[in-house]
Short mmCIF file of C-alpha atoms in Angstrom, two decimals:
data_model
loop_
_atom_site.label_atom_id
_atom_site.label_comp_id
_atom_site.label_asym_id
_atom_site.label_seq_id
_atom_site.Cartn_x
_atom_site.Cartn_y
_atom_site.Cartn_z
CA MET A 16 -48.04 -67.70 -12.34
CA ALA A 17 -44.52 -68.66 -13.38
CA ILE A 18 -42.03 -69.20 -10.58
CA ASN A 19 -38.36 -68.52 -11.10
CA LYS A 20 -36.47 -71.83 -11.19
CA ASN A 21 -33.57 -70.31 -9.27
CA ILE A 22 -35.89 -69.39 -6.40
CA ILE A 23 -37.25 -72.95 -6.35
CA GLY A 24 -33.71 -74.29 -6.22
CA VAL A 25 -32.80 -72.03 -3.30
CA LEU A 26 -35.94 -73.01 -1.38
CA LEU A 27 -35.33 -76.70 -1.96
CA ALA A 28 -31.71 -76.40 -0.85
CA PHE A 29 -32.77 -74.46 2.23
CA SER A 30 -35.40 -77.07 3.09
CA PHE A 31 -32.85 -79.83 2.64
CA CYS A 32 -30.42 -78.11 5.02
CA LEU A 33 -33.15 -77.62 7.59
CA GLY A 34 -34.04 -81.29 7.31
CA ARG A 35 -30.46 -82.31 7.91
CA MET A 36 -30.19 -80.00 10.90
CA ALA A 37 -33.47 -81.18 12.39
CA SER A 38 -32.65 -84.85 11.96
CA ALA A 39 -29.85 -84.67 14.50
CA GLN A 40 -30.70 -81.41 16.30
CA THR A 41 -27.22 -80.17 15.38
CA ILE A 42 -25.82 -78.20 12.50
CA SER A 43 -24.30 -80.31 9.77
CA LYS A 44 -20.62 -81.22 9.74
CA GLU A 45 -20.24 -79.10 6.59
CA GLU A 46 -21.77 -76.05 8.29
CA LEU A 47 -19.65 -76.47 11.42
CA THR A 48 -16.52 -76.87 9.28
CA PHE A 49 -17.51 -73.72 7.40
CA LEU A 50 -18.00 -71.69 10.58
CA THR A 51 -14.63 -72.87 11.92
CA SER A 52 -12.85 -72.88 8.56
CA GLU A 53 -9.79 -71.06 9.95
CA TRP A 54 -9.03 -74.11 12.10
CA LYS A 55 -6.57 -76.31 10.17
CA GLY A 56 -5.98 -79.04 12.73
CA GLU A 57 -7.60 -82.32 13.70
CA ARG A 58 -11.39 -82.54 14.04
CA PHE A 59 -13.86 -84.84 15.75
CA ALA A 60 -16.15 -86.94 13.55
CA ASP A 61 -18.90 -84.29 13.74
CA GLY A 62 -16.54 -81.55 12.54
CA ARG A 63 -15.79 -80.01 15.93
CA PRO A 64 -12.17 -78.71 16.17
CA LYS A 65 -10.02 -80.95 18.34
CA ILE A 66 -7.54 -78.82 20.26
CA SER A 67 -4.69 -80.99 21.56
CA ASP A 68 -4.67 -82.30 25.12
CA ASP A 69 -1.23 -80.75 25.64
CA LEU A 70 -2.58 -77.30 24.79
CA LEU A 71 -5.50 -77.80 27.20
CA THR A 72 -3.01 -78.55 29.97
CA ARG A 73 -0.95 -75.48 29.12
CA ALA A 74 -4.07 -73.31 29.06
CA LYS A 75 -4.83 -74.22 32.66
CA ASN A 76 -1.62 -72.54 33.80
CA ILE A 77 -1.91 -69.18 32.04
CA GLY A 78 -3.38 -65.94 33.32
CA LEU A 79 -6.89 -65.26 32.05
CA ASP A 80 -6.13 -61.53 31.93
CA ASP A 81 -3.14 -62.18 29.67
CA ALA A 82 -5.20 -64.43 27.39
CA TRP A 83 -7.96 -61.80 27.20
CA THR A 84 -5.43 -59.15 26.22
CA ALA A 85 -3.99 -61.38 23.51
CA LEU A 86 -7.48 -61.93 22.08
CA LYS A 87 -8.35 -58.24 22.26
CA ASN A 88 -5.18 -57.34 20.38
CA LEU A 89 -6.33 -59.72 17.63
CA GLY A 90 -9.70 -57.94 17.38
CA TYR A 91 -11.80 -60.45 19.34
CA VAL A 92 -13.60 -58.29 21.88
CA ASN A 93 -16.76 -60.35 22.55
CA GLN A 94 -15.27 -63.51 24.04
CA PHE A 95 -15.42 -62.89 27.80
CA GLU A 96 -18.30 -63.18 30.23
CA GLY A 97 -18.18 -62.52 33.98
CA GLY A 98 -20.65 -62.58 36.83
CA TRP A 99 -20.56 -66.27 37.78
CA LYS A 100 -21.05 -68.33 40.91
CA THR A 101 -18.93 -71.47 41.37
CA VAL A 102 -18.92 -74.56 43.56
CA ASN A 103 -15.15 -74.41 44.30
CA ASP A 104 -11.93 -72.70 43.16
CA GLU A 105 -10.97 -75.22 40.46
CA ALA A 106 -10.05 -73.72 37.07
CA VAL A 107 -11.87 -75.25 34.11
CA THR A 108 -10.25 -75.47 30.67
CA GLY A 109 -11.28 -77.59 27.71
CA ARG A 110 -13.04 -77.82 24.35
CA ALA A 111 -16.58 -76.49 24.23
CA VAL A 112 -19.55 -78.79 23.72
CA THR A 113 -22.43 -76.36 23.27
CA ALA A 114 -26.12 -76.66 24.08
CA MET A 115 -28.95 -74.19 23.52
CA PHE A 116 -32.08 -74.44 25.66
CA MET A 117 -35.36 -72.59 25.21
CA PRO A 118 -38.63 -72.26 27.15
CA SER A 119 -40.59 -75.38 26.32
CA ARG A 120 -43.90 -75.68 24.48
CA PRO A 121 -45.75 -79.03 24.45
CA ASP A 122 -45.86 -79.64 20.70
CA VAL A 123 -42.15 -78.92 20.15
CA GLU A 124 -40.97 -80.85 23.19
CA LYS A 125 -43.10 -83.87 22.22
CA ASN A 126 -41.62 -83.95 18.73
CA ILE A 127 -38.06 -83.47 19.91
CA LYS A 128 -38.31 -86.25 22.48
CA ALA A 129 -39.94 -88.59 19.95
CA ARG A 130 -37.18 -87.93 17.47
CA GLY A 131 -34.58 -88.35 20.20
CA ALA A 132 -36.00 -91.74 21.13
CA LYS A 133 -35.61 -92.87 17.51
CA GLN A 134 -31.99 -91.69 17.64
CA GLY A 135 -31.39 -93.74 20.77
CA ARG A 136 -31.39 -90.80 23.17
CA ALA A 137 -32.78 -91.41 26.66
CA GLY A 138 -33.95 -89.26 29.55
CA ASN A 139 -34.78 -85.59 29.62
CA THR A 140 -33.17 -83.40 26.97
CA ASN A 141 -30.77 -81.79 29.46
CA SER A 142 -28.95 -85.14 29.69
CA TRP A 143 -28.40 -85.43 25.93
CA PRO A 144 -25.35 -83.10 25.77
CA ILE A 145 -23.76 -85.15 28.55
CA ASP A 146 -23.97 -88.30 26.42
CA VAL A 147 -21.67 -86.82 23.73
CA LEU A 148 -18.95 -85.58 26.12
CA VAL A 149 -15.42 -86.96 25.90
CA LYS A 150 -12.32 -86.29 28.02
CA GLY A 151 -11.23 -82.69 27.79
CA ASP A 152 -14.68 -81.30 26.92
CA VAL A 153 -16.47 -78.50 28.76
CA TYR A 154 -20.26 -78.57 28.67
CA VAL A 155 -21.33 -74.98 27.83
CA ALA A 156 -25.06 -74.29 27.91
CA ASP A 157 -27.19 -71.28 27.04
CA GLY A 158 -30.06 -71.66 29.49
CA PHE A 159 -31.26 -68.08 28.84
CA GLY A 160 -30.31 -67.10 32.39
CA LYS A 161 -33.16 -69.01 34.00
CA ILE A 162 -32.73 -69.58 37.75
CA ALA A 163 -35.90 -71.03 39.36
CA ALA A 164 -36.71 -74.28 37.51
CA GLY A 165 -33.68 -73.60 35.33
CA THR A 166 -31.36 -76.02 37.12
CA LEU A 167 -29.60 -77.87 34.31
CA MET A 168 -27.92 -80.28 36.73
CA GLY A 169 -27.67 -81.52 40.28
CA SER A 170 -25.05 -83.77 41.86
CA THR A 171 -26.14 -86.86 39.88
CA LEU A 172 -25.67 -85.21 36.49
CA GLY A 173 -22.60 -83.41 37.80
CA ASN A 174 -20.96 -86.74 38.59
CA SER A 175 -21.92 -88.03 35.15
CA ILE A 176 -20.45 -84.96 33.46
CA PHE A 177 -17.19 -85.27 35.37
CA SER A 178 -16.86 -89.01 34.77
CA LYS A 179 -17.18 -88.50 31.00
CA SER A 180 -15.23 -85.27 30.54
CA GLY A 181 -12.95 -85.01 33.57
CA ASN A 182 -14.04 -81.39 33.51
CA GLY A 183 -16.62 -78.87 34.65
CA VAL A 184 -19.42 -76.81 33.11
CA VAL A 185 -20.38 -73.27 32.15
CA PHE A 186 -24.14 -72.69 32.36
CA ASP A 187 -25.95 -69.45 31.63
CA ALA A 188 -28.55 -70.95 33.95
CA SER A 189 -28.61 -72.43 37.44
CA ALA A 190 -27.71 -75.66 39.22
CA ARG A 191 -29.04 -77.44 42.29
CA ASP A 192 -27.43 -79.43 45.12
CA VAL A 193 -24.37 -77.22 45.49
CA GLU A 194 -23.14 -79.25 48.47
CA GLY A 195 -23.17 -82.47 46.45
CA LEU A 196 -21.49 -80.79 43.48
CA SER A 197 -18.75 -79.34 45.69
CA GLU A 198 -17.84 -82.86 46.82
CA ILE A 199 -16.83 -83.92 43.29
CA LYS A 200 -13.05 -83.61 43.50
CA GLY A 201 -11.61 -81.74 40.50
CA PHE A 202 -15.01 -80.52 39.33
CA ASN A 203 -16.28 -76.97 39.08
CA ALA A 204 -19.42 -75.31 37.78
CA PHE A 205 -19.69 -71.72 36.56
CA VAL A 206 -23.39 -70.89 36.85
CA ARG A 207 -25.55 -67.79 37.30
CA ASP A 208 -26.94 -68.99 40.63
CA PHE A 209 -28.08 -72.00 42.64
CA HIS A 210 -31.68 -72.98 43.31
CA PRO A 211 -33.34 -75.97 45.05
CA SER A 212 -35.95 -76.48 42.29
CA PHE A 213 -35.91 -79.14 39.57
CA LEU A 214 -35.64 -78.30 35.87
CA GLU A 215 -39.05 -77.58 34.37
CA ASN A 216 -40.56 -76.16 31.16
CA GLU A 217 -37.28 -76.13 29.27
CA VAL A 218 -36.17 -78.05 26.20
CA LEU A 219 -32.94 -78.58 24.27
CA MET A 220 -33.13 -76.86 20.89
CA GLY A 221 -29.52 -77.05 19.73
CA LEU A 222 -26.60 -79.40 20.37
CA ASN A 223 -23.11 -78.39 19.22
CA THR A 224 -24.45 -75.29 17.50
CA PRO A 225 -23.28 -71.68 17.88
CA ILE A 226 -24.67 -70.20 21.10
CA ARG A 227 -24.60 -66.93 23.04
CA ILE A 228 -23.33 -66.82 26.62
CA GLY A 229 -24.07 -63.34 27.90
CA GLY A 230 -22.14 -61.02 25.59
CA ALA A 231 -19.99 -63.75 24.04
CA MET A 232 -20.40 -65.96 20.98
CA VAL A 233 -19.34 -69.57 21.53
CA LEU A 234 -18.70 -72.14 18.82
CA PRO A 235 -18.31 -75.89 19.35
CA GLY A 236 -14.63 -76.67 19.87
CA ASP A 237 -13.69 -73.25 21.27
CA LEU A 238 -11.07 -73.29 24.00
CA VAL A 239 -12.84 -72.54 27.29
CA ILE A 240 -10.77 -70.90 30.03
CA ALA A 241 -12.83 -70.45 33.19
CA LYS A 242 -11.16 -68.92 36.24
CA ARG A 243 -11.99 -66.65 39.16
CA GLU A 244 -12.29 -63.55 36.93
CA GLY A 245 -14.81 -65.20 34.61
CA VAL A 246 -14.93 -67.26 31.43
CA LEU A 247 -13.02 -66.67 28.19
CA PHE A 248 -13.98 -68.44 24.96
CA VAL A 249 -11.00 -68.64 22.58
CA PRO A 250 -11.62 -69.53 18.92
CA ALA A 251 -9.90 -72.85 18.23
CA GLN A 252 -7.64 -71.46 15.49
CA LEU A 253 -6.26 -68.85 17.93
CA ALA A 254 -5.81 -71.17 20.91
CA GLU A 255 -2.10 -71.90 20.34
CA GLN A 256 -1.27 -68.24 19.70
CA VAL A 257 -3.23 -66.98 22.70
CA VAL A 258 -1.80 -69.58 25.08
CA ALA A 259 1.77 -69.03 23.86
CA THR A 260 1.41 -65.25 24.18
CA ALA A 261 0.07 -65.59 27.73
CA GLU A 262 2.93 -67.95 28.57
CA PHE A 263 5.39 -65.41 27.20
CA VAL A 264 3.89 -62.67 29.38
CA SER A 265 4.45 -64.86 32.42
CA LEU A 266 8.05 -65.48 31.34
CA LYS A 267 8.58 -61.77 30.77
CA ASP A 268 7.30 -61.00 34.24
CA ASP A 269 9.56 -63.60 35.89
CA PHE A 270 12.54 -62.37 33.88
CA GLY A 271 11.70 -58.76 34.69
CA PHE A 272 11.39 -59.41 38.42
CA GLU A 273 14.85 -61.01 38.50
CA MET A 274 16.49 -58.31 36.39
CA VAL A 275 15.00 -55.42 38.38
CA LYS A 276 15.81 -57.09 41.70
CA ALA A 277 19.40 -57.66 40.57
CA GLY A 278 19.67 -54.07 39.39
CA LYS A 279 20.48 -55.05 35.80
CA PHE A 280 17.55 -53.19 34.22
CA LYS A 281 14.92 -50.70 35.31
CA THR A 282 11.18 -51.38 35.26
CA GLY A 283 10.70 -49.03 32.32
CA GLN A 284 13.19 -51.02 30.25
CA ILE A 285 11.31 -54.26 30.92
CA ASP A 286 7.80 -52.91 30.36
CA SER A 287 8.53 -51.08 27.11
CA GLU A 288 9.74 -52.34 23.73
CA TRP A 289 12.99 -54.17 24.36
CA THR A 290 16.37 -52.96 23.23
CA PRO A 291 18.83 -55.50 21.76
CA GLU A 292 20.58 -55.54 25.13
CA VAL A 293 17.42 -56.53 27.03
CA ARG A 294 16.47 -59.07 24.39
CA GLN A 295 19.90 -60.70 24.56
CA ALA A 296 19.65 -60.89 28.37
CA PHE A 297 16.20 -62.47 28.03
CA TYR A 298 17.47 -65.22 25.71
CA LYS A 299 20.30 -65.94 28.12
CA TRP A 300 17.79 -66.13 30.99
CA VAL A 301 15.59 -68.53 28.97
CA ASP A 302 18.57 -70.85 28.42
CA GLU A 303 19.23 -70.82 32.16
CA HIS A 304 15.59 -71.70 33.03
CA PRO A 305 14.59 -74.56 30.67
CA GLY A 306 11.97 -75.87 33.09
CA LYS A 307 9.93 -72.68 32.74
CA ILE A 308 9.68 -72.84 28.96
CA LYS A 309 6.58 -74.50 27.44
CA MET A 310 6.94 -73.08 23.92
CA SER A 311 9.55 -73.47 21.21
CA ARG A 312 12.32 -70.95 20.57
CA ALA A 313 10.73 -70.27 17.18
CA THR A 314 7.48 -69.28 18.92
CA ILE A 315 9.37 -66.94 21.25
CA ASP A 316 11.11 -65.37 18.26
CA LYS A 317 7.77 -64.85 16.52
CA ILE A 318 6.23 -63.19 19.56
CA LEU A 319 9.23 -60.91 20.05
CA GLU A 320 9.19 -59.89 16.40
CA LYS A 321 5.63 -58.57 16.76
CA ARG A 322 5.93 -57.31 20.33
CA THR A 323 5.61 -53.54 20.69
CA TRP A 324 4.38 -53.48 24.32
#
């Protein structure tokens, strides 16, 4: 029976792509670049978007509610997940390093560990994502919500994570040794629960691949903003816009409080679309408070041009 040459070509190409993915247990740089093609900035060697350190610092000081609203107004409605337990009150912001775990089966786990050994990877597969972390990263893992025997880290791995990334974690799974983890100054973990058991019957199936955390899609390089309300995953290409908009909301609130308290404007004038008079007063206030401003005047102008709220 004759086989269409085009079909053969597609199958061969598909097999080649699978081979490339399997060889490193990640998606290819080309595929990651394709999925994050709207990002135009610097990238890591593997293709992961590299949001600037300055923007990560700024993101730590914005309101998560304001950032969520900015994302929603842009049509991104599946980027937040709540319902976490934490080890302290530290906010966590950084670039996502993603990991996808699945229930283990002996044949798959044997092959993955054998391949990992050839690649120079050591230890259990839950330590492999830690090995690729750099400063400013947040380890984000889909552990399919497993609690008992789903503890992706204890205090030893927690210390390792913090020493490499200077950051915390977001696990759709559990952690153990909460007392030890809480003693790591500057560290925090957003997990589903805590459990005294060790990790069992679980294997890493994807490293720096797209993953699902609850109702949110997460891509490698996303800006992670984890605070008391929950965790927001901001697409890298929108990080600057979302952070700047949230910063503007904070400025607007500070400006509004002063104006209302001084009797210059009423609350309704501040909270609705601004008249030229209010806008002029805002620019004057900005000039008088340079220490509050983290964005350029051009960015403020751009936000005000589109602001209808």
